[in-house]
mmCIF file of C-alpha atoms and ligand atoms in Angstrom:
data_model
loop_
_atom_site.group_PDB
_atom_site.id
_atom_site.type_symbol
_atom_site.label_atom_id
_atom_site.label_comp_id
_atom_site.label_asym_id
_atom_site.label_seq_id
_atom_site.Cartn_x
_atom_site.Cartn_y
_atom_site.Cartn_z
ATOM 1 C CA MET A 1 -62.949 25.413 -18.072
ATOM 2 C CA THR A 2 -66.589 23.603 -18.806
ATOM 3 C CA GLU A 3 -66.988 19.813 -19.248
ATOM 4 C CA ARG A 4 -68.232 20.379 -22.751
ATOM 5 C CA SER A 5 -64.745 22.553 -23.489
ATOM 6 C CA PHE A 6 -62.869 19.275 -22.355
ATOM 7 C CA ARG A 7 -64.875 16.889 -24.155
ATOM 8 C CA ASP A 8 -64.255 19.051 -27.757
ATOM 9 C CA ILE A 9 -60.531 18.929 -27.070
ATOM 10 C CA GLU A 10 -60.484 15.587 -26.328
ATOM 11 C CA TYR A 11 -62.252 15.077 -29.603
ATOM 12 C CA ASN A 12 -60.122 17.413 -31.476
ATOM 13 C CA TYR A 13 -57.220 16.132 -29.794
ATOM 14 C CA ARG A 14 -57.951 12.768 -31.745
ATOM 15 C CA MET A 15 -59.102 13.901 -34.717
ATOM 16 C CA ILE A 16 -55.700 15.707 -35.335
ATOM 17 C CA ASP A 17 -53.876 12.912 -34.256
ATOM 18 C CA GLU A 18 -55.663 10.749 -36.446
ATOM 19 C CA ARG A 19 -55.190 13.161 -39.626
ATOM 20 C CA ILE A 20 -51.462 13.181 -38.945
ATOM 21 C CA ALA A 21 -51.245 9.581 -39.184
ATOM 22 C CA GLU A 22 -53.012 9.689 -42.285
ATOM 23 C CA ALA A 23 -50.495 12.217 -43.798
ATOM 24 C CA ALA A 24 -47.486 10.718 -42.173
ATOM 25 C CA GLU A 25 -48.623 7.614 -43.876
ATOM 26 C CA LYS A 26 -49.439 9.067 -47.307
ATOM 27 C CA SER A 27 -45.732 10.321 -46.997
ATOM 28 C CA GLY A 28 -43.630 6.915 -46.238
ATOM 29 C CA ARG A 29 -43.670 7.901 -42.472
ATOM 30 C CA ARG A 30 -45.309 6.918 -39.431
ATOM 31 C CA ARG A 31 -46.942 8.632 -36.660
ATOM 32 C CA GLU A 32 -44.116 8.417 -34.389
ATOM 33 C CA ASP A 33 -42.002 10.409 -36.865
ATOM 34 C CA ILE A 34 -44.103 13.502 -36.633
ATOM 35 C CA THR A 35 -44.196 15.734 -33.349
ATOM 36 C CA PHE A 36 -47.701 17.449 -33.047
ATOM 37 C CA LEU A 37 -47.004 20.584 -30.830
ATOM 38 C CA ALA A 38 -49.795 22.584 -29.302
ATOM 39 C CA ALA A 39 -49.651 26.265 -29.571
ATOM 40 C CA THR A 40 -51.229 27.300 -26.576
ATOM 41 C CA LYS A 41 -51.249 31.216 -26.637
ATOM 42 C CA THR A 42 -54.464 32.720 -24.973
ATOM 43 C CA VAL A 43 -55.494 28.906 -23.551
ATOM 44 C CA ASP A 44 -55.501 29.011 -20.001
ATOM 45 C CA ALA A 45 -53.647 25.806 -18.314
ATOM 46 C CA ALA A 46 -56.335 23.718 -17.127
ATOM 47 C CA ALA A 47 -57.058 23.177 -20.727
ATOM 48 C CA ILE A 48 -53.630 22.854 -21.650
ATOM 49 C CA ASN A 49 -53.003 20.248 -19.239
ATOM 50 C CA HIS A 50 -56.223 18.555 -20.347
ATOM 51 C CA ALA A 51 -54.596 18.316 -24.081
ATOM 52 C CA ILE A 52 -51.308 16.934 -21.872
ATOM 53 C CA SER A 53 -53.742 14.254 -20.077
ATOM 54 C CA LEU A 54 -54.559 13.003 -23.358
ATOM 55 C CA GLY A 55 -51.119 12.548 -24.794
ATOM 56 C CA LEU A 56 -50.086 15.702 -25.717
ATOM 57 C CA ASP A 57 -46.306 16.142 -25.070
ATOM 58 C CA HIS A 58 -45.061 19.276 -26.529
ATOM 59 C CA ILE A 59 -46.518 23.021 -25.893
ATOM 60 C CA GLY A 60 -45.474 26.095 -27.340
ATOM 61 C CA GLU A 61 -45.733 29.504 -26.016
ATOM 62 C CA ASN A 62 -45.622 33.312 -28.345
ATOM 63 C CA ARG A 63 -45.269 35.323 -25.738
ATOM 64 C CA VAL A 64 -42.782 35.908 -22.842
ATOM 65 C CA GLN A 65 -45.336 37.655 -20.351
ATOM 66 C CA GLU A 66 -48.023 34.914 -20.939
ATOM 67 C CA LEU A 67 -45.596 32.197 -20.695
ATOM 68 C CA LEU A 68 -44.368 33.470 -17.319
ATOM 69 C CA SER A 69 -47.777 33.918 -15.690
ATOM 70 C CA LYS A 70 -48.713 30.434 -16.549
ATOM 71 C CA TYR A 71 -45.359 28.922 -16.378
ATOM 72 C CA GLU A 72 -46.056 27.889 -12.748
ATOM 73 C CA GLN A 73 -49.473 26.007 -13.853
ATOM 74 C CA TYR A 74 -48.258 23.650 -16.608
ATOM 75 C CA ASP A 75 -47.673 19.852 -16.065
ATOM 76 C CA LEU A 76 -44.061 19.788 -17.132
ATOM 77 C CA GLU A 77 -43.210 16.558 -15.737
ATOM 78 C CA HIS A 78 -45.329 15.201 -19.061
ATOM 79 C CA ALA A 79 -44.949 18.058 -21.841
ATOM 80 C CA SER A 80 -41.792 19.723 -23.200
ATOM 81 C CA LEU A 81 -42.445 23.655 -23.371
ATOM 82 C CA GLN A 82 -41.238 25.474 -26.298
ATOM 83 C CA PHE A 83 -41.030 28.985 -27.289
ATOM 84 C CA ILE A 84 -42.364 29.720 -30.981
ATOM 85 C CA GLY A 85 -43.080 33.409 -31.375
ATOM 86 C CA HIS A 86 -41.029 36.643 -32.102
ATOM 87 C CA LEU A 87 -38.583 37.006 -28.972
ATOM 88 C CA GLN A 88 -36.667 39.696 -28.288
ATOM 89 C CA SER A 89 -33.483 40.037 -27.407
ATOM 90 C CA ASN A 90 -33.853 41.576 -24.122
ATOM 91 C CA LYS A 91 -36.015 39.142 -22.843
ATOM 92 C CA VAL A 92 -34.294 36.106 -23.385
ATOM 93 C CA ARG A 93 -32.925 35.810 -19.817
ATOM 94 C CA GLN A 94 -36.662 35.632 -18.344
ATOM 95 C CA ILE A 95 -37.235 32.015 -20.448
ATOM 96 C CA VAL A 96 -34.137 30.334 -21.360
ATOM 97 C CA ASP A 97 -34.143 28.298 -18.352
ATOM 98 C CA LYS A 98 -37.810 27.119 -18.958
ATOM 99 C CA VAL A 99 -37.845 25.846 -22.460
ATOM 100 C CA ASP A 100 -36.675 23.371 -23.946
ATOM 101 C CA LEU A 101 -36.406 24.694 -27.379
ATOM 102 C CA ILE A 102 -36.695 28.461 -28.944
ATOM 103 C CA GLN A 103 -38.505 28.098 -32.192
ATOM 104 C CA SER A 104 -38.150 31.499 -33.968
ATOM 105 C CA VAL A 105 -34.432 32.804 -34.024
ATOM 106 C CA ASP A 106 -33.788 34.784 -37.026
ATOM 107 C CA SER A 107 -30.567 36.890 -36.198
ATOM 108 C CA LEU A 108 -27.285 36.403 -34.617
ATOM 109 C CA LYS A 109 -27.801 39.220 -32.246
ATOM 110 C CA LEU A 110 -30.869 36.978 -30.577
ATOM 111 C CA ALA A 111 -29.079 33.929 -31.212
ATOM 112 C CA SER A 112 -25.858 35.251 -29.606
ATOM 113 C CA GLU A 113 -27.903 36.491 -26.443
ATOM 114 C CA ILE A 114 -29.606 32.704 -25.897
ATOM 115 C CA SER A 115 -26.191 31.411 -26.153
ATOM 116 C CA ALA A 116 -24.630 33.763 -23.541
ATOM 117 C CA GLN A 117 -27.376 32.960 -21.440
ATOM 118 C CA SER A 118 -27.642 29.651 -21.678
ATOM 119 C CA ILE A 119 -23.709 29.558 -21.027
ATOM 120 C CA LYS A 120 -24.469 31.273 -17.815
ATOM 121 C CA ARG A 121 -26.527 29.129 -16.601
ATOM 122 C CA GLY A 122 -24.350 25.967 -17.853
ATOM 123 C CA LYS A 123 -26.799 24.836 -20.622
ATOM 124 C CA VAL A 124 -26.736 24.789 -24.209
ATOM 125 C CA THR A 125 -30.594 25.656 -25.579
ATOM 126 C CA ASP A 126 -31.524 23.638 -28.961
ATOM 127 C CA ILE A 127 -33.061 26.264 -31.410
ATOM 128 C CA LEU A 128 -34.473 26.301 -35.020
ATOM 129 C CA VAL A 129 -34.102 28.985 -37.066
ATOM 130 C CA GLU A 130 -36.976 30.818 -38.756
ATOM 131 C CA VAL A 131 -37.016 31.100 -42.259
ATOM 132 C CA ASN A 132 -39.329 34.204 -44.136
ATOM 133 C CA ILE A 133 -40.301 31.766 -47.257
ATOM 134 C CA GLY A 134 -42.806 34.111 -48.420
ATOM 135 C CA ARG A 135 -40.490 37.237 -48.688
ATOM 136 C CA GLU A 136 -43.091 39.036 -46.346
ATOM 137 C CA GLU A 137 -42.326 42.645 -45.483
ATOM 138 C CA ASN A 138 -42.969 42.980 -41.680
ATOM 139 C CA LYS A 139 -42.537 39.231 -40.615
ATOM 140 C CA SER A 140 -39.716 37.562 -38.932
ATOM 141 C CA GLY A 141 -37.633 34.905 -39.910
ATOM 142 C CA VAL A 142 -34.654 35.039 -42.365
ATOM 143 C CA PHE A 143 -34.620 34.823 -46.078
ATOM 144 C CA ALA A 144 -33.780 31.755 -47.822
ATOM 145 C CA GLU A 145 -30.868 33.029 -49.666
ATOM 146 C CA ASN A 146 -29.316 34.301 -45.928
ATOM 147 C CA LEU A 147 -29.504 31.103 -44.421
ATOM 148 C CA GLU A 148 -26.641 29.670 -44.798
ATOM 149 C CA GLU A 149 -24.550 32.709 -43.695
ATOM 150 C CA LEU A 150 -26.770 32.964 -40.345
ATOM 151 C CA LEU A 151 -25.892 29.493 -39.859
ATOM 152 C CA ALA A 152 -22.286 29.815 -40.578
ATOM 153 C CA GLN A 153 -22.513 32.817 -38.024
ATOM 154 C CA LEU A 154 -24.254 30.852 -35.810
ATOM 155 C CA ALA A 155 -21.820 27.860 -35.712
ATOM 156 C CA PRO A 156 -19.123 28.979 -33.138
ATOM 157 C CA LEU A 157 -21.964 30.095 -30.520
ATOM 158 C CA GLU A 158 -21.718 27.175 -27.713
ATOM 159 C CA GLY A 159 -24.609 27.814 -25.661
ATOM 160 C CA ILE A 160 -27.020 26.870 -28.749
ATOM 161 C CA SER A 161 -27.388 24.263 -30.975
ATOM 162 C CA VAL A 162 -29.422 24.486 -34.074
ATOM 163 C CA LYS A 163 -31.921 21.539 -34.616
ATOM 164 C CA GLY A 164 -33.473 22.515 -37.266
ATOM 165 C CA LEU A 165 -36.037 25.043 -39.057
ATOM 166 C CA MET A 166 -39.179 26.448 -38.728
ATOM 167 C CA THR A 167 -41.563 28.586 -41.132
ATOM 168 C CA ILE A 168 -45.018 30.484 -41.178
ATOM 169 C CA PRO A 169 -46.177 30.708 -44.840
ATOM 170 C CA PRO A 170 -47.686 33.533 -46.378
ATOM 171 C CA ILE A 171 -51.745 33.191 -45.995
ATOM 172 C CA CYS A 172 -52.645 31.531 -49.349
ATOM 173 C CA GLU A 173 -56.179 31.616 -50.848
ATOM 174 C CA ASN A 174 -55.356 27.845 -51.580
ATOM 175 C CA THR A 175 -53.881 24.505 -50.247
ATOM 176 C CA HIS A 176 -52.183 24.369 -53.563
ATOM 177 C CA LYS A 177 -50.114 27.347 -53.179
ATOM 178 C CA ILE A 178 -48.899 26.750 -49.716
ATOM 179 C CA GLN A 179 -48.297 23.465 -50.335
ATOM 180 C CA LYS A 180 -45.750 24.789 -52.739
ATOM 181 C CA TYR A 181 -44.168 26.906 -49.773
ATOM 182 C CA PHE A 182 -44.102 23.859 -47.518
ATOM 183 C CA ASN A 183 -41.952 21.872 -50.546
ATOM 184 C CA ILE A 184 -39.257 24.592 -50.833
ATOM 185 C CA MET A 185 -38.793 24.870 -46.776
ATOM 186 C CA HIS A 186 -38.566 20.871 -47.532
ATOM 187 C CA LYS A 187 -35.797 21.540 -50.240
ATOM 188 C CA LEU A 188 -34.092 24.038 -48.255
ATOM 189 C CA PHE A 189 -33.824 21.731 -45.366
ATOM 190 C CA ILE A 190 -32.627 18.932 -47.220
ATOM 191 C CA ASP A 191 -30.155 20.774 -48.960
ATOM 192 C CA ILE A 192 -28.926 22.665 -45.934
ATOM 193 C CA SER A 193 -28.507 19.372 -43.845
ATOM 194 C CA SER A 194 -26.626 17.507 -46.816
ATOM 195 C CA LYS A 195 -23.792 20.539 -46.086
ATOM 196 C CA LYS A 196 -22.897 19.184 -42.869
ATOM 197 C CA LEU A 197 -22.509 22.827 -41.267
ATOM 198 C CA ASP A 198 -20.675 22.949 -37.615
ATOM 199 C CA ASN A 199 -22.846 22.468 -34.956
ATOM 200 C CA VAL A 200 -25.946 22.234 -37.276
ATOM 201 C CA SER A 201 -28.189 19.402 -37.530
ATOM 202 C CA MET A 202 -31.324 19.069 -39.431
ATOM 203 C CA THR A 203 -33.510 17.308 -37.468
ATOM 204 C CA ILE A 204 -36.659 19.143 -37.016
ATOM 205 C CA LEU A 205 -39.001 20.595 -39.471
ATOM 206 C CA SER A 206 -41.670 22.961 -37.921
ATOM 207 C CA MET A 207 -43.899 24.107 -40.253
ATOM 208 C CA GLY A 208 -48.158 23.457 -40.722
ATOM 209 C CA MET A 209 -50.526 24.791 -38.616
ATOM 210 C CA SER A 210 -54.572 24.438 -37.918
ATOM 211 C CA ALA A 211 -55.947 24.825 -41.410
ATOM 212 C CA ASP A 212 -52.718 23.377 -43.484
ATOM 213 C CA TYR A 213 -50.579 20.808 -41.177
ATOM 214 C CA TYR A 214 -51.824 18.091 -43.030
ATOM 215 C CA GLU A 215 -50.501 19.582 -46.436
ATOM 216 C CA ALA A 216 -47.242 20.572 -44.652
ATOM 217 C CA ILE A 217 -46.739 16.504 -43.467
ATOM 218 C CA LEU A 218 -47.075 15.791 -47.352
ATOM 219 C CA GLU A 219 -44.309 18.023 -47.835
ATOM 220 C CA GLY A 220 -42.315 16.838 -45.343
ATOM 221 C CA ALA A 221 -43.052 18.651 -42.047
ATOM 222 C CA ASN A 222 -42.051 16.556 -38.900
ATOM 223 C CA MET A 223 -43.234 18.979 -36.291
ATOM 224 C CA VAL A 224 -46.612 20.668 -36.565
ATOM 225 C CA ARG A 225 -47.680 23.820 -34.913
ATOM 226 C CA ILE A 226 -51.567 23.563 -33.520
ATOM 227 C CA GLY A 227 -53.851 25.826 -32.262
ATOM 228 C CA SER A 228 -57.183 26.625 -32.728
ATOM 229 C CA ALA A 229 -58.281 23.429 -34.382
ATOM 230 C CA LEU A 230 -57.041 21.767 -31.126
ATOM 231 C CA PHE A 231 -58.618 24.539 -28.540
ATOM 232 C CA GLY A 232 -61.158 26.156 -30.671
ATOM 233 C CA ALA A 233 -61.194 29.874 -31.834
ATOM 234 C CA ARG A 234 -58.893 31.938 -29.555
ATOM 235 C CA ASN A 235 -60.652 34.652 -27.700
ATOM 236 C CA TYR A 236 -57.948 37.518 -27.234
ATOM 237 C CA THR A 237 -59.867 39.613 -24.654
HETATM 238 C C1 LIG B 301 -50.662 30.870 -33.271
HETATM 239 C C2 LIG B 301 -49.538 30.040 -33.700
HETATM 240 C C3 LIG B 301 -49.665 28.887 -34.103
HETATM 241 C C4 LIG B 301 -50.848 28.150 -34.415
HETATM 242 O O1 LIG B 301 -52.022 28.471 -34.727
HETATM 243 P P1 LIG B 301 -53.181 28.047 -35.086
HETATM 244 O O2 LIG B 301 -53.810 28.867 -36.894
HETATM 245 O O3 LIG B 301 -54.285 28.345 -34.399
HETATM 246 O O4 LIG B 301 -53.122 26.393 -35.554
HETATM 247 C C5 LIG B 301 -48.352 28.423 -34.991
HETATM 248 N N1 LIG B 301 -47.143 28.419 -34.868
HETATM 249 C C6 LIG B 301 -47.094 29.984 -34.412
HETATM 250 C C7 LIG B 301 -45.703 30.702 -34.391
HETATM 251 C C8 LIG B 301 -48.324 30.422 -33.731
HETATM 252 O O5 LIG B 301 -48.352 31.896 -33.233
#
């Protein structure tokens, strides 16, 4: 990490923070109502910890191997670590004692494994249910029409607590279109919330990334997951 990239991260962090505040205000809320989570895939721990030193307090990883390889280096005294990527059931046991929230739960099988592994460790793991709002093939997430049924199946699982919903909408050619998806998600969030299902609290609505977090907040997101706008373009090599 160079001095220059540290300064870039600082500049980006302040900019994003201001835009979050502006979108929050525009949607009748306050800056502190919105959680800024940094998506840290491919980003080294020094850069992540620099962002944490600026005030960032939530980070999210996508891949189990990468999370484990960086785990000892994160400054987790000052930030909460979450899992935001697609998670295979057979890898749950490797991370369940390390993360505060798993955002990407979309099946009873995965939820059952998280619950079982959590109970073994005497903890309850907070989860979000991922919704495939664009009904895209080959994309994780439950379809909206199957959400309530899945939530009912999760209710008896004592090792998990459902805290809300997350989504990654389809890539859209304009912001108007993507805003529609965010709006549908927000309606779903409100609708589920009003049903007061067992073991389900609709507290977190996680949507919006670098290109569209502003629009997501306008439509009701209270957690945004931002990677490249904070750390710069990802280098996968
Ligand atoms: C990478 C990633 C993000 C952030 O993407 P950017 O476009 O770089 O902001 C958000 N959510 C998930 C699940 C991701 O994998």
